[in-house]
Amino acid sequence: MSSRIQSPDASLSLASDAPNLETRRSFLGKSGLVLSGAAVALLAGRDVLAKGNRPAGSDVNVLNSALGAELEAIAAYQVGAESGLLQKPVLNLAVTFQGHHKEHADVLTKTIIKLGGQPVSAKEKYTFPVETLKTQSDVLRFAAMLEKGAVSAYLGAVPVFENRDLAKAAASILGDEAMHWAILRNALGDAPVPAAFMS
Amino acid sequence: MSAAAVLAVVVGAAAAKGELTGDPKAGEAIYARCFACHALAYNRTGPKHCGLLGRRAGSVAGFEYSAAMKRANWVWNRQTLDRFLADPLKAVPGTTMGYAGVKDRQERADLIAYIEQAGRSEVCRAR
């Protein structure tokens, strides 16, 4: 049995608040977010559009399934952070990683809009296996599983993008999530980097 | 024909048709690649996998499938799964499962064996 968890508003406001897009754009424009590697690559995507070389709709689908997974990860870290099971410094890690996922979600959302697509918004409720999350290690293991899954998902996205800039952006996010995975494994006392290749 | 010869012909035919025996244990590790989007027992970014074998593509109630998947007119079995998982975007053009696929035939067989076995497990029987 899994419980349904209300996803916290705070973590979702960036990605699901469509009417505030303009405000958000100008906010992002002033903040350092725009300078991230992924954002730079995504901006390059605009040139592809400008040349009339419109990426196939499948790029938007791929971006949207990545966005769906990122939004869920944000909610999952929120549940972890609020569980009372995480002690500092692990709690700080969780909050930092959640922040990265928010940045990923934001860049993906903006890119989907730029490509003329409709970004998925966060679900009101997510299902998490909370009945199996009883200790800090349980929470870390669950987070590690999601991060590993995210690496695999981006790895599966890289070759299918029509637009090579998007493939580069996905690889940039993949690198970040692989670091999360390794750090979480390290915190668990597992070999942080168990293999030479990700699959 | 001797029993051994019959066996050889049967095995040969199976090999020619490309049927591999899947190892569910190996498949469980491969299933970790799907964890960003799927769970056995509940819908996430992708639909739940409990009850997958034998159900029509695009038929889990409460999951919002792409028009392409809803139109895909088949039932999930080893063959259709093998075809889909090899290259989802080619097997179902327009699918929202934006994933290159599992290119290795043995890995696909293992993965499908795991999904089949998991479908009979406690987690799925509780649903």
Short mmCIF file of C-alpha atoms in Angstrom, two decimals:
data_model
loop_
_atom_site.label_atom_id
_atom_site.label_comp_id
_atom_site.label_asym_id
_atom_site.label_seq_id
_atom_site.Cartn_x
_atom_site.Cartn_y
_atom_site.Cartn_z
CA MET A 1 0.00 0.00 0.00
CA SER A 2 1.24 3.44 -0.80
CA SER A 3 0.05 6.67 0.70
CA ARG A 4 -0.76 9.68 -1.36
CA ILE A 5 1.17 12.73 -0.43
CA GLN A 6 0.14 16.28 -1.01
CA SER A 7 2.89 17.92 -2.95
CA PRO A 8 4.01 21.11 -1.29
CA ASP A 9 3.13 24.32 -3.03
CA ALA A 10 6.44 25.97 -2.37
CA SER A 11 8.39 23.54 -4.46
CA LEU A 12 6.00 23.75 -7.37
CA SER A 13 5.46 27.44 -7.82
CA LEU A 14 8.31 27.86 -10.29
CA ALA A 15 7.16 25.21 -12.69
CA SER A 16 3.38 25.25 -12.63
CA ASP A 17 2.51 28.89 -12.39
CA ALA A 18 1.84 29.60 -16.04
CA PRO A 19 0.24 33.04 -15.63
CA ASN A 20 3.37 34.25 -13.89
CA LEU A 21 5.63 33.28 -16.74
CA GLU A 22 6.53 36.82 -17.64
CA THR A 23 7.46 37.64 -14.06
CA ARG A 24 9.41 34.46 -13.91
CA ARG A 25 11.29 35.23 -17.08
CA SER A 26 12.37 38.59 -15.84
CA PHE A 27 13.23 37.09 -12.47
CA LEU A 28 15.35 34.45 -14.13
CA GLY A 29 16.90 37.01 -16.38
CA LYS A 30 18.22 38.85 -13.36
CA SER A 31 19.29 35.78 -11.42
CA GLY A 32 22.29 33.62 -12.17
CA LEU A 33 20.15 30.73 -13.39
CA VAL A 34 20.44 31.70 -17.02
CA LEU A 35 24.16 31.08 -16.92
CA SER A 36 23.93 27.36 -16.20
CA GLY A 37 25.37 25.05 -18.84
CA ALA A 38 22.00 23.55 -19.62
CA ALA A 39 20.38 26.93 -20.00
CA VAL A 40 23.08 28.03 -22.41
CA ALA A 41 22.54 24.95 -24.50
CA LEU A 42 18.80 25.48 -24.41
CA LEU A 43 19.16 29.03 -25.56
CA ALA A 44 21.10 27.71 -28.51
CA GLY A 45 17.95 25.75 -29.33
CA ARG A 46 16.34 29.03 -30.28
CA ASP A 47 18.66 29.40 -33.27
CA VAL A 48 17.45 26.12 -34.61
CA LEU A 49 13.92 27.48 -34.44
CA ALA A 50 14.86 30.78 -35.97
CA LYS A 51 16.28 28.98 -39.01
CA GLY A 52 12.89 27.36 -39.45
CA ASN A 53 14.41 23.99 -38.72
CA ARG A 54 11.66 23.14 -36.30
CA PRO A 55 12.42 20.11 -34.17
CA ALA A 56 9.99 17.25 -34.53
CA GLY A 57 7.21 17.03 -31.97
CA SER A 58 9.00 14.10 -30.46
CA ASP A 59 11.58 16.46 -28.90
CA VAL A 60 8.79 18.12 -26.95
CA ASN A 61 7.53 14.70 -25.84
CA VAL A 62 10.98 13.71 -24.64
CA LEU A 63 11.40 17.01 -22.79
CA ASN A 64 7.98 16.62 -21.22
CA SER A 65 8.60 13.14 -19.87
CA ALA A 66 11.88 14.42 -18.40
CA LEU A 67 9.99 17.36 -16.90
CA GLY A 68 7.42 15.02 -15.36
CA ALA A 69 10.19 13.03 -13.69
CA GLU A 70 11.94 16.21 -12.45
CA LEU A 71 8.72 17.55 -10.92
CA GLU A 72 8.21 14.27 -9.13
CA ALA A 73 11.80 14.34 -7.83
CA ILE A 74 11.21 17.84 -6.43
CA ALA A 75 8.16 16.57 -4.56
CA ALA A 76 10.06 13.46 -3.39
CA TYR A 77 12.89 15.56 -1.91
CA GLN A 78 10.28 17.73 -0.21
CA VAL A 79 8.78 14.64 1.42
CA GLY A 80 12.27 13.54 2.47
CA ALA A 81 13.17 16.96 3.85
CA GLU A 82 9.92 17.16 5.82
CA SER A 83 10.04 13.56 7.04
CA GLY A 84 12.11 14.44 10.09
CA LEU A 85 14.29 11.44 9.22
CA LEU A 86 17.17 13.36 7.65
CA GLN A 87 19.89 14.79 9.90
CA LYS A 88 22.29 17.51 8.90
CA PRO A 89 24.48 17.45 6.83
CA VAL A 90 22.42 14.96 4.82
CA LEU A 91 19.39 17.22 5.10
CA ASN A 92 21.39 20.05 3.49
CA LEU A 93 22.35 17.74 0.64
CA ALA A 94 18.72 16.88 0.02
CA VAL A 95 17.76 20.54 -0.09
CA THR A 96 20.64 21.34 -2.46
CA PHE A 97 19.73 18.47 -4.77
CA GLN A 98 16.08 19.50 -4.74
CA GLY A 99 17.25 22.97 -5.81
CA HIS A 100 19.05 21.46 -8.80
CA HIS A 101 15.91 19.58 -9.81
CA LYS A 102 13.97 22.83 -9.61
CA GLU A 103 16.50 24.43 -11.95
CA HIS A 104 16.23 21.47 -14.35
CA ALA A 105 12.43 21.66 -14.28
CA ASP A 106 12.52 25.37 -14.92
CA VAL A 107 14.85 25.14 -17.90
CA LEU A 108 12.84 22.24 -19.35
CA THR A 109 9.58 24.16 -18.92
CA LYS A 110 10.95 27.21 -20.67
CA THR A 111 12.41 25.16 -23.48
CA ILE A 112 9.14 23.30 -24.10
CA ILE A 113 7.32 26.63 -24.31
CA LYS A 114 9.99 27.96 -26.65
CA LEU A 115 9.47 24.97 -28.93
CA GLY A 116 5.75 25.66 -29.01
CA GLY A 117 4.83 22.77 -26.70
CA GLN A 118 2.67 22.58 -23.63
CA PRO A 119 4.75 21.75 -20.55
CA VAL A 120 3.25 19.23 -18.14
CA SER A 121 2.58 20.71 -14.74
CA ALA A 122 3.24 19.13 -11.39
CA LYS A 123 0.62 16.70 -10.18
CA GLU A 124 -1.42 17.78 -7.21
CA LYS A 125 -0.59 14.50 -5.54
CA TYR A 126 2.25 12.05 -5.96
CA THR A 127 2.36 8.51 -4.71
CA PHE A 128 5.51 7.58 -2.79
CA PRO A 129 6.19 4.34 -0.96
CA VAL A 130 6.21 6.16 2.38
CA GLU A 131 5.43 2.98 4.33
CA THR A 132 8.91 1.73 3.44
CA LEU A 133 10.63 4.98 4.45
CA LYS A 134 11.36 4.59 8.16
CA THR A 135 14.97 5.66 8.56
CA GLN A 136 17.42 8.12 7.06
CA SER A 137 18.95 5.25 5.08
CA ASP A 138 15.55 4.31 3.64
CA VAL A 139 15.05 7.87 2.45
CA LEU A 140 18.55 8.06 0.97
CA ARG A 141 18.11 4.71 -0.77
CA PHE A 142 14.83 5.87 -2.27
CA ALA A 143 16.43 9.13 -3.43
CA ALA A 144 19.39 7.22 -4.88
CA MET A 145 17.01 4.98 -6.81
CA LEU A 146 15.26 8.00 -8.30
CA GLU A 147 18.55 9.67 -9.20
CA LYS A 148 19.86 6.52 -10.86
CA GLY A 149 16.58 6.24 -12.74
CA ALA A 150 16.92 9.86 -13.82
CA VAL A 151 20.43 9.21 -15.17
CA SER A 152 19.07 6.27 -17.18
CA ALA A 153 16.15 8.33 -18.43
CA TYR A 154 18.42 11.14 -19.67
CA LEU A 155 20.76 8.57 -21.16
CA GLY A 156 17.76 7.23 -23.04
CA ALA A 157 16.82 10.75 -24.12
CA VAL A 158 20.20 11.85 -25.49
CA PRO A 159 20.13 9.70 -28.65
CA VAL A 160 16.52 10.45 -29.56
CA PHE A 161 16.63 14.25 -29.67
CA GLU A 162 16.39 15.60 -33.21
CA ASN A 163 18.00 18.80 -31.98
CA ARG A 164 21.60 18.16 -30.93
CA ASP A 165 21.58 21.16 -28.58
CA LEU A 166 18.84 19.47 -26.62
CA ALA A 167 20.90 16.28 -26.48
CA LYS A 168 23.76 18.32 -25.05
CA ALA A 169 21.46 19.93 -22.48
CA ALA A 170 20.16 16.50 -21.46
CA ALA A 171 23.73 15.26 -21.05
CA SER A 172 24.49 18.27 -18.89
CA ILE A 173 21.57 17.43 -16.58
CA LEU A 174 22.58 13.76 -16.66
CA GLY A 175 26.00 14.67 -15.27
CA ASP A 176 24.44 16.54 -12.36
CA GLU A 177 22.11 13.66 -11.49
CA ALA A 178 24.95 11.14 -11.67
CA MET A 179 26.79 13.25 -9.09
CA HIS A 180 23.73 13.22 -6.84
CA TRP A 181 23.57 9.45 -7.18
CA ALA A 182 27.24 9.00 -6.26
CA ILE A 183 27.00 11.32 -3.24
CA LEU A 184 23.87 9.57 -1.99
CA ARG A 185 25.58 6.19 -2.33
CA ASN A 186 28.57 7.57 -0.48
CA ALA A 187 26.32 8.83 2.34
CA LEU A 188 24.84 5.32 2.53
CA GLY A 189 28.30 3.76 2.83
CA ASP A 190 27.98 2.08 -0.59
CA ALA A 191 30.71 2.28 -3.22
CA PRO A 192 29.96 5.74 -4.60
CA VAL A 193 30.84 4.91 -8.19
CA PRO A 194 30.14 1.21 -8.64
CA ALA A 195 30.82 0.91 -12.37
CA ALA A 196 32.64 2.52 -15.27
CA PHE A 197 29.47 2.90 -17.35
CA MET A 198 25.93 4.02 -16.65
CA SER A 199 23.05 2.21 -18.34
CA MET B 1 13.59 -38.40 -36.25
CA SER B 2 15.30 -39.02 -32.94
CA ALA B 3 14.27 -37.10 -29.87
CA ALA B 4 17.58 -35.28 -29.96
CA ALA B 5 17.02 -34.23 -33.58
CA VAL B 6 13.51 -33.01 -32.80
CA LEU B 7 14.92 -31.03 -29.93
CA ALA B 8 17.61 -29.58 -32.17
CA VAL B 9 15.01 -28.53 -34.74
CA VAL B 10 12.81 -26.97 -32.06
CA VAL B 11 15.71 -25.16 -30.45
CA GLY B 12 16.92 -24.08 -33.87
CA ALA B 13 13.49 -22.75 -34.74
CA ALA B 14 13.30 -20.85 -31.48
CA ALA B 15 16.72 -19.35 -32.11
CA ALA B 16 15.75 -18.43 -35.66
CA LYS B 17 12.61 -16.73 -34.39
CA GLY B 18 14.84 -14.89 -31.96
CA GLU B 19 13.36 -16.17 -28.74
CA LEU B 20 15.69 -15.85 -25.80
CA THR B 21 15.18 -17.08 -22.29
CA GLY B 22 14.98 -14.19 -19.89
CA ASP B 23 16.49 -14.21 -16.42
CA PRO B 24 14.19 -12.27 -14.08
CA LYS B 25 16.98 -11.64 -11.58
CA ALA B 26 19.09 -9.90 -14.23
CA GLY B 27 15.93 -8.17 -15.43
CA GLU B 28 15.30 -6.67 -12.01
CA ALA B 29 18.57 -4.74 -12.22
CA ILE B 30 17.70 -3.54 -15.72
CA TYR B 31 14.29 -2.40 -14.48
CA ALA B 32 16.12 0.25 -12.40
CA ARG B 33 16.46 2.14 -15.71
CA CYS B 34 12.71 2.63 -15.70
CA PHE B 35 12.53 4.03 -12.13
CA ALA B 36 12.54 7.67 -13.19
CA CYS B 37 9.10 7.20 -14.68
CA HIS B 38 7.54 3.86 -13.71
CA ALA B 39 6.57 1.84 -10.66
CA LEU B 40 5.01 -1.59 -10.60
CA ALA B 41 2.01 -0.73 -8.49
CA TYR B 42 1.08 2.87 -9.26
CA ASN B 43 1.04 5.39 -12.09
CA ARG B 44 3.84 7.96 -12.24
CA THR B 45 5.14 9.81 -15.29
CA GLY B 46 4.50 6.45 -16.97
CA PRO B 47 1.71 3.94 -16.25
CA LYS B 48 2.00 1.18 -13.66
CA HIS B 49 3.39 -2.17 -14.78
CA CYS B 50 1.39 -4.55 -12.58
CA GLY B 51 -0.95 -6.44 -14.91
CA LEU B 52 1.01 -5.37 -18.00
CA LEU B 53 1.18 -8.81 -19.63
CA GLY B 54 -2.18 -9.47 -21.25
CA ARG B 55 -3.57 -5.96 -21.10
CA ARG B 56 -4.25 -3.72 -24.09
CA ALA B 57 -1.72 -0.99 -24.81
CA GLY B 58 -2.80 2.33 -23.38
CA SER B 59 -5.54 0.95 -21.16
CA VAL B 60 -4.71 1.75 -17.51
CA ALA B 61 -7.62 3.74 -16.11
CA GLY B 62 -6.63 7.14 -14.79
CA PHE B 63 -3.40 7.37 -16.79
CA GLU B 64 -3.24 9.98 -19.52
CA TYR B 65 -1.74 8.23 -22.52
CA SER B 66 -0.68 9.82 -25.78
CA ALA B 67 -3.14 9.57 -28.66
CA ALA B 68 -0.54 7.36 -30.35
CA MET B 69 -0.49 4.81 -27.52
CA LYS B 70 -4.27 4.78 -27.25
CA ARG B 71 -4.41 4.03 -30.96
CA ALA B 72 -1.80 1.26 -30.78
CA ASN B 73 -3.96 -1.73 -31.34
CA TRP B 74 -2.27 -4.56 -29.50
CA VAL B 75 -2.08 -6.51 -26.30
CA TRP B 76 1.15 -6.55 -24.31
CA ASN B 77 2.91 -9.90 -24.51
CA ARG B 78 6.56 -10.91 -24.86
CA GLN B 79 6.62 -10.13 -28.58
CA THR B 80 4.91 -6.75 -28.47
CA LEU B 81 6.96 -5.72 -25.43
CA ASP B 82 10.15 -6.80 -27.14
CA ARG B 83 9.29 -4.71 -30.18
CA PHE B 84 8.26 -1.66 -28.14
CA LEU B 85 11.17 -1.73 -25.71
CA ALA B 86 13.73 -2.09 -28.52
CA ASP B 87 12.73 1.34 -29.86
CA PRO B 88 9.65 2.92 -28.28
CA LEU B 89 9.57 6.01 -30.51
CA LYS B 90 9.75 3.90 -33.64
CA ALA B 91 7.29 1.23 -32.47
CA VAL B 92 4.73 3.87 -31.45
CA PRO B 93 5.49 7.10 -33.30
CA GLY B 94 4.16 9.95 -31.19
CA THR B 95 4.50 8.12 -27.88
CA THR B 96 5.28 10.29 -24.88
CA MET B 97 7.75 7.71 -23.59
CA GLY B 98 10.80 9.67 -24.67
CA TYR B 99 13.33 6.92 -24.27
CA ALA B 100 15.73 5.34 -26.75
CA GLY B 101 14.96 1.82 -25.58
CA VAL B 102 16.84 -1.27 -24.46
CA LYS B 103 18.96 -2.22 -27.44
CA ASP B 104 20.38 -5.53 -26.23
CA ARG B 105 18.11 -8.50 -27.01
CA GLN B 106 19.17 -10.50 -23.97
CA GLU B 107 18.62 -7.50 -21.71
CA ARG B 108 15.13 -7.09 -23.16
CA ALA B 109 14.35 -10.77 -22.56
CA ASP B 110 15.59 -10.44 -18.97
CA LEU B 111 13.60 -7.27 -18.42
CA ILE B 112 10.40 -8.81 -19.78
CA ALA B 113 10.95 -11.93 -17.65
CA TYR B 114 11.24 -9.68 -14.60
CA ILE B 115 8.08 -7.70 -15.43
CA GLU B 116 6.23 -11.00 -15.93
CA GLN B 117 7.47 -12.37 -12.61
CA ALA B 118 6.81 -9.12 -10.75
CA GLY B 119 3.24 -9.21 -12.06
CA ARG B 120 2.68 -12.34 -9.99
CA SER B 121 4.41 -10.95 -6.90
CA GLU B 122 2.90 -9.73 -3.64
CA VAL B 123 3.20 -6.06 -4.70
CA CYS B 124 1.02 -6.67 -7.73
CA ARG B 125 -1.38 -9.17 -6.22
CA ALA B 126 -2.31 -6.60 -3.58
CA ARG B 127 -3.67 -4.35 -6.32
#
